[in-house]
């Protein structure tokens, strides 16, 4: 069923089913991780079953964020890659570090490709995409531990979105869930508008 949903998103966009399928898997991992954390979205995800979280995860955009929209932060973080050091101990748990490792690799992979995929899927600023393109895969491990502390839910301040997503996922109503997932596209587009 999930592959059918990915296929429908892929048919409606210029993104491949593989890119969207990997994003769905990352979103699902993130929702599973977030379900165990009451500080993220006030525990809204905990009542959802694994199947309901899987349905909610099938969005054509990331449900997680690593400050990708903050081009100033990433420009400074990535410009001096030769001076990075891997921290000895992490302040975050192993599951979060593991997720961030995958998310950063995915972000690097998508940003390394042509087009606007990283901007559309991850909310990256164009300068952030360019900064990720300039690094190699060997430079990613040094980022994982330091960036894991920045992991959060995308649009974490938009309780209306997260409430609607979790409510639609908890009901067996694919049309309602699809409407909420489409509203996330509106949030992603609005985030790209210049500030007034």
mmCIF file with all atom_site columns, C-alpha atoms in Angstrom:
data_model
loop_
_atom_site.group_PDB
_atom_site.id
_atom_site.type_symbol
_atom_site.label_atom_id
_atom_site.label_alt_id
_atom_site.label_comp_id
_atom_site.label_asym_id
_atom_site.label_entity_id
_atom_site.label_seq_id
_atom_site.pdbx_PDB_ins_code
_atom_site.Cartn_x
_atom_site.Cartn_y
_atom_site.Cartn_z
_atom_site.occupancy
_atom_site.B_iso_or_equiv
_atom_site.pdbx_formal_charge
_atom_site.auth_seq_id
_atom_site.auth_comp_id
_atom_site.auth_asym_id
_atom_site.auth_atom_id
_atom_site.pdbx_PDB_model_num
ATOM 1   C CA . UNK A 1 1   ? 0.000  0.000  0.000   1.00 0.00 ? 1   UNK A CA 1
ATOM 2   C CA . UNK A 1 2   ? 2.788  2.427  0.916   1.00 0.00 ? 2   UNK A CA 1
ATOM 3   C CA . UNK A 1 3   ? 4.555  1.775  -2.393  1.00 0.00 ? 3   UNK A CA 1
ATOM 4   C CA . UNK A 1 4   ? 1.351  2.712  -4.196  1.00 0.00 ? 4   UNK A CA 1
ATOM 5   C CA . UNK A 1 5   ? 1.303  6.026  -2.334  1.00 0.00 ? 5   UNK A CA 1
ATOM 6   C CA . UNK A 1 6   ? 4.962  6.712  -3.153  1.00 0.00 ? 6   UNK A CA 1
ATOM 7   C CA . UNK A 1 7   ? 4.197  5.842  -6.749  1.00 0.00 ? 7   UNK A CA 1
ATOM 8   C CA . UNK A 1 8   ? 1.339  8.333  -6.846  1.00 0.00 ? 8   UNK A CA 1
ATOM 9   C CA . UNK A 1 9   ? 3.531  11.104 -5.407  1.00 0.00 ? 9   UNK A CA 1
ATOM 10  C CA . UNK A 1 10  ? 6.252  10.179 -7.928  1.00 0.00 ? 10  UNK A CA 1
ATOM 11  C CA . UNK A 1 11  ? 3.776  10.287 -10.820 1.00 0.00 ? 11  UNK A CA 1
ATOM 12  C CA . UNK A 1 12  ? 2.718  13.770 -9.758  1.00 0.00 ? 12  UNK A CA 1
ATOM 13  C CA . UNK A 1 13  ? 6.247  15.189 -9.483  1.00 0.00 ? 13  UNK A CA 1
ATOM 14  C CA . UNK A 1 14  ? 9.596  15.163 -11.217 1.00 0.00 ? 14  UNK A CA 1
ATOM 15  C CA . UNK A 1 15  ? 11.128 13.220 -8.316  1.00 0.00 ? 15  UNK A CA 1
ATOM 16  C CA . UNK A 1 16  ? 11.922 9.535  -8.667  1.00 0.00 ? 16  UNK A CA 1
ATOM 17  C CA . UNK A 1 17  ? 10.100 6.832  -6.749  1.00 0.00 ? 17  UNK A CA 1
ATOM 18  C CA . UNK A 1 18  ? 13.467 5.862  -5.189  1.00 0.00 ? 18  UNK A CA 1
ATOM 19  C CA . UNK A 1 19  ? 14.086 9.362  -3.796  1.00 0.00 ? 19  UNK A CA 1
ATOM 20  C CA . UNK A 1 20  ? 10.532 9.560  -2.447  1.00 0.00 ? 20  UNK A CA 1
ATOM 21  C CA . UNK A 1 21  ? 10.675 6.002  -1.098  1.00 0.00 ? 21  UNK A CA 1
ATOM 22  C CA . UNK A 1 22  ? 13.862 6.753  0.824   1.00 0.00 ? 22  UNK A CA 1
ATOM 23  C CA . UNK A 1 23  ? 12.295 9.942  2.155   1.00 0.00 ? 23  UNK A CA 1
ATOM 24  C CA . UNK A 1 24  ? 9.216  7.998  3.268   1.00 0.00 ? 24  UNK A CA 1
ATOM 25  C CA . UNK A 1 25  ? 11.495 5.545  5.099   1.00 0.00 ? 25  UNK A CA 1
ATOM 26  C CA . UNK A 1 26  ? 13.359 8.396  6.809   1.00 0.00 ? 26  UNK A CA 1
ATOM 27  C CA . UNK A 1 27  ? 10.083 10.056 7.772   1.00 0.00 ? 27  UNK A CA 1
ATOM 28  C CA . UNK A 1 28  ? 8.871  6.764  9.236   1.00 0.00 ? 28  UNK A CA 1
ATOM 29  C CA . UNK A 1 29  ? 12.083 6.349  11.241  1.00 0.00 ? 29  UNK A CA 1
ATOM 30  C CA . UNK A 1 30  ? 11.735 9.920  12.469  1.00 0.00 ? 30  UNK A CA 1
ATOM 31  C CA . UNK A 1 31  ? 8.107  9.437  13.512  1.00 0.00 ? 31  UNK A CA 1
ATOM 32  C CA . UNK A 1 32  ? 9.038  6.237  15.371  1.00 0.00 ? 32  UNK A CA 1
ATOM 33  C CA . UNK A 1 33  ? 11.832 8.138  17.121  1.00 0.00 ? 33  UNK A CA 1
ATOM 34  C CA . UNK A 1 34  ? 9.564  11.098 17.880  1.00 0.00 ? 34  UNK A CA 1
ATOM 35  C CA . UNK A 1 35  ? 6.815  8.826  19.253  1.00 0.00 ? 35  UNK A CA 1
ATOM 36  C CA . UNK A 1 36  ? 9.137  7.939  22.116  1.00 0.00 ? 36  UNK A CA 1
ATOM 37  C CA . UNK A 1 37  ? 9.794  11.597 22.930  1.00 0.00 ? 37  UNK A CA 1
ATOM 38  C CA . UNK A 1 38  ? 7.179  13.610 24.760  1.00 0.00 ? 38  UNK A CA 1
ATOM 39  C CA . UNK A 1 39  ? 9.159  16.823 24.249  1.00 0.00 ? 39  UNK A CA 1
ATOM 40  C CA . UNK A 1 40  ? 8.583  16.594 20.482  1.00 0.00 ? 40  UNK A CA 1
ATOM 41  C CA . UNK A 1 41  ? 5.046  17.536 19.536  1.00 0.00 ? 41  UNK A CA 1
ATOM 42  C CA . UNK A 1 42  ? 3.794  17.002 23.090  1.00 0.00 ? 42  UNK A CA 1
ATOM 43  C CA . UNK A 1 43  ? 3.517  13.252 22.632  1.00 0.00 ? 43  UNK A CA 1
ATOM 44  C CA . UNK A 1 44  ? 1.016  13.475 19.745  1.00 0.00 ? 44  UNK A CA 1
ATOM 45  C CA . UNK A 1 45  ? 2.690  10.559 17.947  1.00 0.00 ? 45  UNK A CA 1
ATOM 46  C CA . UNK A 1 46  ? 2.819  8.094  20.842  1.00 0.00 ? 46  UNK A CA 1
ATOM 47  C CA . UNK A 1 47  ? -0.817 6.944  20.492  1.00 0.00 ? 47  UNK A CA 1
ATOM 48  C CA . UNK A 1 48  ? -0.339 6.088  16.795  1.00 0.00 ? 48  UNK A CA 1
ATOM 49  C CA . UNK A 1 49  ? 0.380  2.497  15.839  1.00 0.00 ? 49  UNK A CA 1
ATOM 50  C CA . UNK A 1 50  ? 3.395  1.649  13.690  1.00 0.00 ? 50  UNK A CA 1
ATOM 51  C CA . UNK A 1 51  ? 1.080  1.285  10.673  1.00 0.00 ? 51  UNK A CA 1
ATOM 52  C CA . UNK A 1 52  ? -0.494 4.682  11.340  1.00 0.00 ? 52  UNK A CA 1
ATOM 53  C CA . UNK A 1 53  ? 2.946  6.307  11.637  1.00 0.00 ? 53  UNK A CA 1
ATOM 54  C CA . UNK A 1 54  ? 3.928  4.604  8.373   1.00 0.00 ? 54  UNK A CA 1
ATOM 55  C CA . UNK A 1 55  ? 0.873  6.121  6.680   1.00 0.00 ? 55  UNK A CA 1
ATOM 56  C CA . UNK A 1 56  ? 1.651  9.572  8.099   1.00 0.00 ? 56  UNK A CA 1
ATOM 57  C CA . UNK A 1 57  ? 5.271  9.259  6.934   1.00 0.00 ? 57  UNK A CA 1
ATOM 58  C CA . UNK A 1 58  ? 4.300  9.028  3.289   1.00 0.00 ? 58  UNK A CA 1
ATOM 59  C CA . UNK A 1 59  ? 4.757  12.715 2.526   1.00 0.00 ? 59  UNK A CA 1
ATOM 60  C CA . UNK A 1 60  ? 6.607  14.192 -0.462  1.00 0.00 ? 60  UNK A CA 1
ATOM 61  C CA . UNK A 1 61  ? 8.707  16.273 1.948   1.00 0.00 ? 61  UNK A CA 1
ATOM 62  C CA . UNK A 1 62  ? 10.722 15.699 5.109   1.00 0.00 ? 62  UNK A CA 1
ATOM 63  C CA . UNK A 1 63  ? 8.888  15.640 8.419   1.00 0.00 ? 63  UNK A CA 1
ATOM 64  C CA . UNK A 1 64  ? 12.194 16.164 10.225  1.00 0.00 ? 64  UNK A CA 1
ATOM 65  C CA . UNK A 1 65  ? 14.516 19.133 10.230  1.00 0.00 ? 65  UNK A CA 1
ATOM 66  C CA . UNK A 1 66  ? 18.208 19.725 10.853  1.00 0.00 ? 66  UNK A CA 1
ATOM 67  C CA . UNK A 1 67  ? 18.158 23.513 10.407  1.00 0.00 ? 67  UNK A CA 1
ATOM 68  C CA . UNK A 1 68  ? 18.319 23.018 6.628   1.00 0.00 ? 68  UNK A CA 1
ATOM 69  C CA . UNK A 1 69  ? 16.646 26.376 5.970   1.00 0.00 ? 69  UNK A CA 1
ATOM 70  C CA . UNK A 1 70  ? 19.423 28.205 7.869   1.00 0.00 ? 70  UNK A CA 1
ATOM 71  C CA . UNK A 1 71  ? 21.922 28.893 5.099   1.00 0.00 ? 71  UNK A CA 1
ATOM 72  C CA . UNK A 1 72  ? 24.164 31.029 7.325   1.00 0.00 ? 72  UNK A CA 1
ATOM 73  C CA . UNK A 1 73  ? 24.558 28.214 9.820   1.00 0.00 ? 73  UNK A CA 1
ATOM 74  C CA . UNK A 1 74  ? 25.348 25.581 7.189   1.00 0.00 ? 74  UNK A CA 1
ATOM 75  C CA . UNK A 1 75  ? 27.666 27.855 5.204   1.00 0.00 ? 75  UNK A CA 1
ATOM 76  C CA . UNK A 1 76  ? 29.820 28.388 8.303   1.00 0.00 ? 76  UNK A CA 1
ATOM 77  C CA . UNK A 1 77  ? 29.503 24.762 9.368   1.00 0.00 ? 77  UNK A CA 1
ATOM 78  C CA . UNK A 1 78  ? 30.586 23.353 6.016   1.00 0.00 ? 78  UNK A CA 1
ATOM 79  C CA . UNK A 1 79  ? 33.171 25.885 4.833   1.00 0.00 ? 79  UNK A CA 1
ATOM 80  C CA . UNK A 1 80  ? 35.970 24.710 7.132   1.00 0.00 ? 80  UNK A CA 1
ATOM 81  C CA . UNK A 1 81  ? 35.457 20.992 6.797   1.00 0.00 ? 81  UNK A CA 1
ATOM 82  C CA . UNK A 1 82  ? 39.169 20.304 7.258   1.00 0.00 ? 82  UNK A CA 1
ATOM 83  C CA . UNK A 1 83  ? 39.013 21.418 10.885  1.00 0.00 ? 83  UNK A CA 1
ATOM 84  C CA . UNK A 1 84  ? 36.113 19.181 11.966  1.00 0.00 ? 84  UNK A CA 1
ATOM 85  C CA . UNK A 1 85  ? 36.640 16.701 14.744  1.00 0.00 ? 85  UNK A CA 1
ATOM 86  C CA . UNK A 1 86  ? 34.404 13.861 15.812  1.00 0.00 ? 86  UNK A CA 1
ATOM 87  C CA . UNK A 1 87  ? 33.301 14.318 19.401  1.00 0.00 ? 87  UNK A CA 1
ATOM 88  C CA . UNK A 1 88  ? 34.266 11.616 21.892  1.00 0.00 ? 88  UNK A CA 1
ATOM 89  C CA . UNK A 1 89  ? 30.887 11.456 23.588  1.00 0.00 ? 89  UNK A CA 1
ATOM 90  C CA . UNK A 1 90  ? 27.469 12.360 22.360  1.00 0.00 ? 90  UNK A CA 1
ATOM 91  C CA . UNK A 1 91  ? 24.853 14.221 24.337  1.00 0.00 ? 91  UNK A CA 1
ATOM 92  C CA . UNK A 1 92  ? 22.116 12.426 22.411  1.00 0.00 ? 92  UNK A CA 1
ATOM 93  C CA . UNK A 1 93  ? 21.040 8.808  22.342  1.00 0.00 ? 93  UNK A CA 1
ATOM 94  C CA . UNK A 1 94  ? 22.254 6.257  19.812  1.00 0.00 ? 94  UNK A CA 1
ATOM 95  C CA . UNK A 1 95  ? 18.912 6.064  17.984  1.00 0.00 ? 95  UNK A CA 1
ATOM 96  C CA . UNK A 1 96  ? 19.006 9.806  17.288  1.00 0.00 ? 96  UNK A CA 1
ATOM 97  C CA . UNK A 1 97  ? 22.632 9.675  16.156  1.00 0.00 ? 97  UNK A CA 1
ATOM 98  C CA . UNK A 1 98  ? 21.807 6.770  13.857  1.00 0.00 ? 98  UNK A CA 1
ATOM 99  C CA . UNK A 1 99  ? 18.864 8.660  12.373  1.00 0.00 ? 99  UNK A CA 1
ATOM 100 C CA . UNK A 1 100 ? 20.904 11.842 11.854  1.00 0.00 ? 100 UNK A CA 1
ATOM 101 C CA . UNK A 1 101 ? 23.629 9.833  10.114  1.00 0.00 ? 101 UNK A CA 1
ATOM 102 C CA . UNK A 1 102 ? 21.065 8.579  7.592   1.00 0.00 ? 102 UNK A CA 1
ATOM 103 C CA . UNK A 1 103 ? 19.358 11.972 7.261   1.00 0.00 ? 103 UNK A CA 1
ATOM 104 C CA . UNK A 1 104 ? 22.629 13.789 6.546   1.00 0.00 ? 104 UNK A CA 1
ATOM 105 C CA . UNK A 1 105 ? 23.653 11.194 3.980   1.00 0.00 ? 105 UNK A CA 1
ATOM 106 C CA . UNK A 1 106 ? 20.248 11.509 2.319   1.00 0.00 ? 106 UNK A CA 1
ATOM 107 C CA . UNK A 1 107 ? 20.513 15.320 2.378   1.00 0.00 ? 107 UNK A CA 1
ATOM 108 C CA . UNK A 1 108 ? 23.992 15.201 0.861   1.00 0.00 ? 108 UNK A CA 1
ATOM 109 C CA . UNK A 1 109 ? 22.859 12.717 -1.800  1.00 0.00 ? 109 UNK A CA 1
ATOM 110 C CA . UNK A 1 110 ? 19.791 14.753 -2.782  1.00 0.00 ? 110 UNK A CA 1
ATOM 111 C CA . UNK A 1 111 ? 21.723 18.054 -2.715  1.00 0.00 ? 111 UNK A CA 1
ATOM 112 C CA . UNK A 1 112 ? 24.460 16.544 -4.893  1.00 0.00 ? 112 UNK A CA 1
ATOM 113 C CA . UNK A 1 113 ? 21.965 15.913 -7.662  1.00 0.00 ? 113 UNK A CA 1
ATOM 114 C CA . UNK A 1 114 ? 20.741 18.484 -10.115 1.00 0.00 ? 114 UNK A CA 1
ATOM 115 C CA . UNK A 1 115 ? 17.566 20.458 -9.703  1.00 0.00 ? 115 UNK A CA 1
ATOM 116 C CA . UNK A 1 116 ? 15.536 21.697 -6.793  1.00 0.00 ? 116 UNK A CA 1
ATOM 117 C CA . UNK A 1 117 ? 14.946 18.370 -5.030  1.00 0.00 ? 117 UNK A CA 1
ATOM 118 C CA . UNK A 1 118 ? 16.790 19.305 -1.820  1.00 0.00 ? 118 UNK A CA 1
ATOM 119 C CA . UNK A 1 119 ? 14.914 22.575 -1.605  1.00 0.00 ? 119 UNK A CA 1
ATOM 120 C CA . UNK A 1 120 ? 11.548 20.927 -2.203  1.00 0.00 ? 120 UNK A CA 1
ATOM 121 C CA . UNK A 1 121 ? 12.032 17.824 -0.061  1.00 0.00 ? 121 UNK A CA 1
ATOM 122 C CA . UNK A 1 122 ? 14.124 19.148 2.813   1.00 0.00 ? 122 UNK A CA 1
ATOM 123 C CA . UNK A 1 123 ? 13.414 22.878 2.843   1.00 0.00 ? 123 UNK A CA 1
ATOM 124 C CA . UNK A 1 124 ? 17.052 23.685 2.131   1.00 0.00 ? 124 UNK A CA 1
ATOM 125 C CA . UNK A 1 125 ? 18.005 27.152 1.062   1.00 0.00 ? 125 UNK A CA 1
ATOM 126 C CA . UNK A 1 126 ? 19.812 27.319 -2.298  1.00 0.00 ? 126 UNK A CA 1
ATOM 127 C CA . UNK A 1 127 ? 23.040 28.329 -0.531  1.00 0.00 ? 127 UNK A CA 1
ATOM 128 C CA . UNK A 1 128 ? 22.760 25.332 1.779   1.00 0.00 ? 128 UNK A CA 1
ATOM 129 C CA . UNK A 1 129 ? 22.336 23.057 -1.233  1.00 0.00 ? 129 UNK A CA 1
ATOM 130 C CA . UNK A 1 130 ? 25.486 24.543 -2.775  1.00 0.00 ? 130 UNK A CA 1
ATOM 131 C CA . UNK A 1 131 ? 27.408 24.066 0.497   1.00 0.00 ? 131 UNK A CA 1
ATOM 132 C CA . UNK A 1 132 ? 26.391 20.395 0.673   1.00 0.00 ? 132 UNK A CA 1
ATOM 133 C CA . UNK A 1 133 ? 27.427 19.916 -2.963  1.00 0.00 ? 133 UNK A CA 1
ATOM 134 C CA . UNK A 1 134 ? 30.938 21.118 -2.140  1.00 0.00 ? 134 UNK A CA 1
ATOM 135 C CA . UNK A 1 135 ? 31.618 18.434 0.472   1.00 0.00 ? 135 UNK A CA 1
ATOM 136 C CA . UNK A 1 136 ? 32.327 14.748 -0.062  1.00 0.00 ? 136 UNK A CA 1
ATOM 137 C CA . UNK A 1 137 ? 30.683 11.774 1.572   1.00 0.00 ? 137 UNK A CA 1
ATOM 138 C CA . UNK A 1 138 ? 33.791 11.288 3.739   1.00 0.00 ? 138 UNK A CA 1
ATOM 139 C CA . UNK A 1 139 ? 33.084 14.584 5.472   1.00 0.00 ? 139 UNK A CA 1
ATOM 140 C CA . UNK A 1 140 ? 29.622 13.577 6.690   1.00 0.00 ? 140 UNK A CA 1
ATOM 141 C CA . UNK A 1 141 ? 30.550 11.400 9.721   1.00 0.00 ? 141 UNK A CA 1
ATOM 142 C CA . UNK A 1 142 ? 32.127 14.360 11.511  1.00 0.00 ? 142 UNK A CA 1
ATOM 143 C CA . UNK A 1 143 ? 28.826 16.230 11.284  1.00 0.00 ? 143 UNK A CA 1
ATOM 144 C CA . UNK A 1 144 ? 26.604 13.571 12.799  1.00 0.00 ? 144 UNK A CA 1
ATOM 145 C CA . UNK A 1 145 ? 27.214 13.993 16.521  1.00 0.00 ? 145 UNK A CA 1
ATOM 146 C CA . UNK A 1 146 ? 27.244 17.775 16.481  1.00 0.00 ? 146 UNK A CA 1
ATOM 147 C CA . UNK A 1 147 ? 24.142 18.057 14.326  1.00 0.00 ? 147 UNK A CA 1
ATOM 148 C CA . UNK A 1 148 ? 22.113 15.456 16.216  1.00 0.00 ? 148 UNK A CA 1
ATOM 149 C CA . UNK A 1 149 ? 21.277 18.048 18.869  1.00 0.00 ? 149 UNK A CA 1
ATOM 150 C CA . UNK A 1 150 ? 19.491 20.087 16.175  1.00 0.00 ? 150 UNK A CA 1
ATOM 151 C CA . UNK A 1 151 ? 17.102 17.339 15.100  1.00 0.00 ? 151 UNK A CA 1
ATOM 152 C CA . UNK A 1 152 ? 13.502 18.457 15.392  1.00 0.00 ? 152 UNK A CA 1
ATOM 153 C CA . UNK A 1 153 ? 10.130 18.068 13.762  1.00 0.00 ? 153 UNK A CA 1
ATOM 154 C CA . UNK A 1 154 ? 9.729  20.236 10.699  1.00 0.00 ? 154 UNK A CA 1
ATOM 155 C CA . UNK A 1 155 ? 7.224  23.008 11.379  1.00 0.00 ? 155 UNK A CA 1
ATOM 156 C CA . UNK A 1 156 ? 7.323  22.069 15.050  1.00 0.00 ? 156 UNK A CA 1
ATOM 157 C CA . UNK A 1 157 ? 5.643  25.372 15.894  1.00 0.00 ? 157 UNK A CA 1
ATOM 158 C CA . UNK A 1 158 ? 2.678  24.596 13.654  1.00 0.00 ? 158 UNK A CA 1
ATOM 159 C CA . UNK A 1 159 ? 0.488  22.589 15.996  1.00 0.00 ? 159 UNK A CA 1
ATOM 160 C CA . UNK A 1 160 ? -2.426 22.733 13.549  1.00 0.00 ? 160 UNK A CA 1
ATOM 161 C CA . UNK A 1 161 ? -0.431 20.768 10.964  1.00 0.00 ? 161 UNK A CA 1
ATOM 162 C CA . UNK A 1 162 ? 0.835  18.134 13.395  1.00 0.00 ? 162 UNK A CA 1
ATOM 163 C CA . UNK A 1 163 ? -2.576 17.759 15.042  1.00 0.00 ? 163 UNK A CA 1
ATOM 164 C CA . UNK A 1 164 ? -4.238 17.313 11.659  1.00 0.00 ? 164 UNK A CA 1
ATOM 165 C CA . UNK A 1 165 ? -1.575 14.834 10.485  1.00 0.00 ? 165 UNK A CA 1
ATOM 166 C CA . UNK A 1 166 ? -1.828 12.667 13.580  1.00 0.00 ? 166 UNK A CA 1
ATOM 167 C CA . UNK A 1 167 ? -5.647 12.830 13.603  1.00 0.00 ? 167 UNK A CA 1
ATOM 168 C CA . UNK A 1 168 ? -5.852 11.852 9.922   1.00 0.00 ? 168 UNK A CA 1
ATOM 169 C CA . UNK A 1 169 ? -3.327 9.039  10.410  1.00 0.00 ? 169 UNK A CA 1
ATOM 170 C CA . UNK A 1 170 ? -5.263 7.679  13.381  1.00 0.00 ? 170 UNK A CA 1
ATOM 171 C CA . UNK A 1 171 ? -8.385 7.304  11.236  1.00 0.00 ? 171 UNK A CA 1
ATOM 172 C CA . UNK A 1 172 ? -8.404 4.903  8.328   1.00 0.00 ? 172 UNK A CA 1
ATOM 173 C CA . UNK A 1 173 ? -9.227 7.703  5.888   1.00 0.00 ? 173 UNK A CA 1
ATOM 174 C CA . UNK A 1 174 ? -6.612 7.935  3.110   1.00 0.00 ? 174 UNK A CA 1
ATOM 175 C CA . UNK A 1 175 ? -8.340 10.958 1.530   1.00 0.00 ? 175 UNK A CA 1
ATOM 176 C CA . UNK A 1 176 ? -8.156 12.988 4.756   1.00 0.00 ? 176 UNK A CA 1
ATOM 177 C CA . UNK A 1 177 ? -4.526 11.991 5.236   1.00 0.00 ? 177 UNK A CA 1
ATOM 178 C CA . UNK A 1 178 ? -3.729 12.984 1.660   1.00 0.00 ? 178 UNK A CA 1
ATOM 179 C CA . UNK A 1 179 ? -5.320 16.434 2.226   1.00 0.00 ? 179 UNK A CA 1
ATOM 180 C CA . UNK A 1 180 ? -3.173 17.001 5.307   1.00 0.00 ? 180 UNK A CA 1
ATOM 181 C CA . UNK A 1 181 ? -0.073 15.828 3.454   1.00 0.00 ? 181 UNK A CA 1
ATOM 182 C CA . UNK A 1 182 ? -0.903 18.294 0.672   1.00 0.00 ? 182 UNK A CA 1
ATOM 183 C CA . UNK A 1 183 ? -1.232 21.067 3.254   1.00 0.00 ? 183 UNK A CA 1
ATOM 184 C CA . UNK A 1 184 ? 2.388  20.329 4.188   1.00 0.00 ? 184 UNK A CA 1
ATOM 185 C CA . UNK A 1 185 ? 3.309  21.264 0.625   1.00 0.00 ? 185 UNK A CA 1
ATOM 186 C CA . UNK A 1 186 ? 1.661  24.625 1.268   1.00 0.00 ? 186 UNK A CA 1
ATOM 187 C CA . UNK A 1 187 ? 3.754  25.061 4.422   1.00 0.00 ? 187 UNK A CA 1
ATOM 188 C CA . UNK A 1 188 ? 6.886  24.174 2.471   1.00 0.00 ? 188 UNK A CA 1
ATOM 189 C CA . UNK A 1 189 ? 6.008  26.684 -0.243  1.00 0.00 ? 189 UNK A CA 1
ATOM 190 C CA . UNK A 1 190 ? 5.157  29.394 2.293   1.00 0.00 ? 190 UNK A CA 1
ATOM 191 C CA . UNK A 1 191 ? 8.526  28.884 4.007   1.00 0.00 ? 191 UNK A CA 1
ATOM 192 C CA . UNK A 1 192 ? 10.232 29.709 0.699   1.00 0.00 ? 192 UNK A CA 1
ATOM 193 C CA . UNK A 1 193 ? 8.460  33.043 0.317   1.00 0.00 ? 193 UNK A CA 1
ATOM 194 C CA . UNK A 1 194 ? 10.551 36.129 1.107   1.00 0.00 ? 194 UNK A CA 1
ATOM 195 C CA . UNK A 1 195 ? 9.897  37.726 4.462   1.00 0.00 ? 195 UNK A CA 1
ATOM 196 C CA . UNK A 1 196 ? 7.767  40.858 4.328   1.00 0.00 ? 196 UNK A CA 1
#
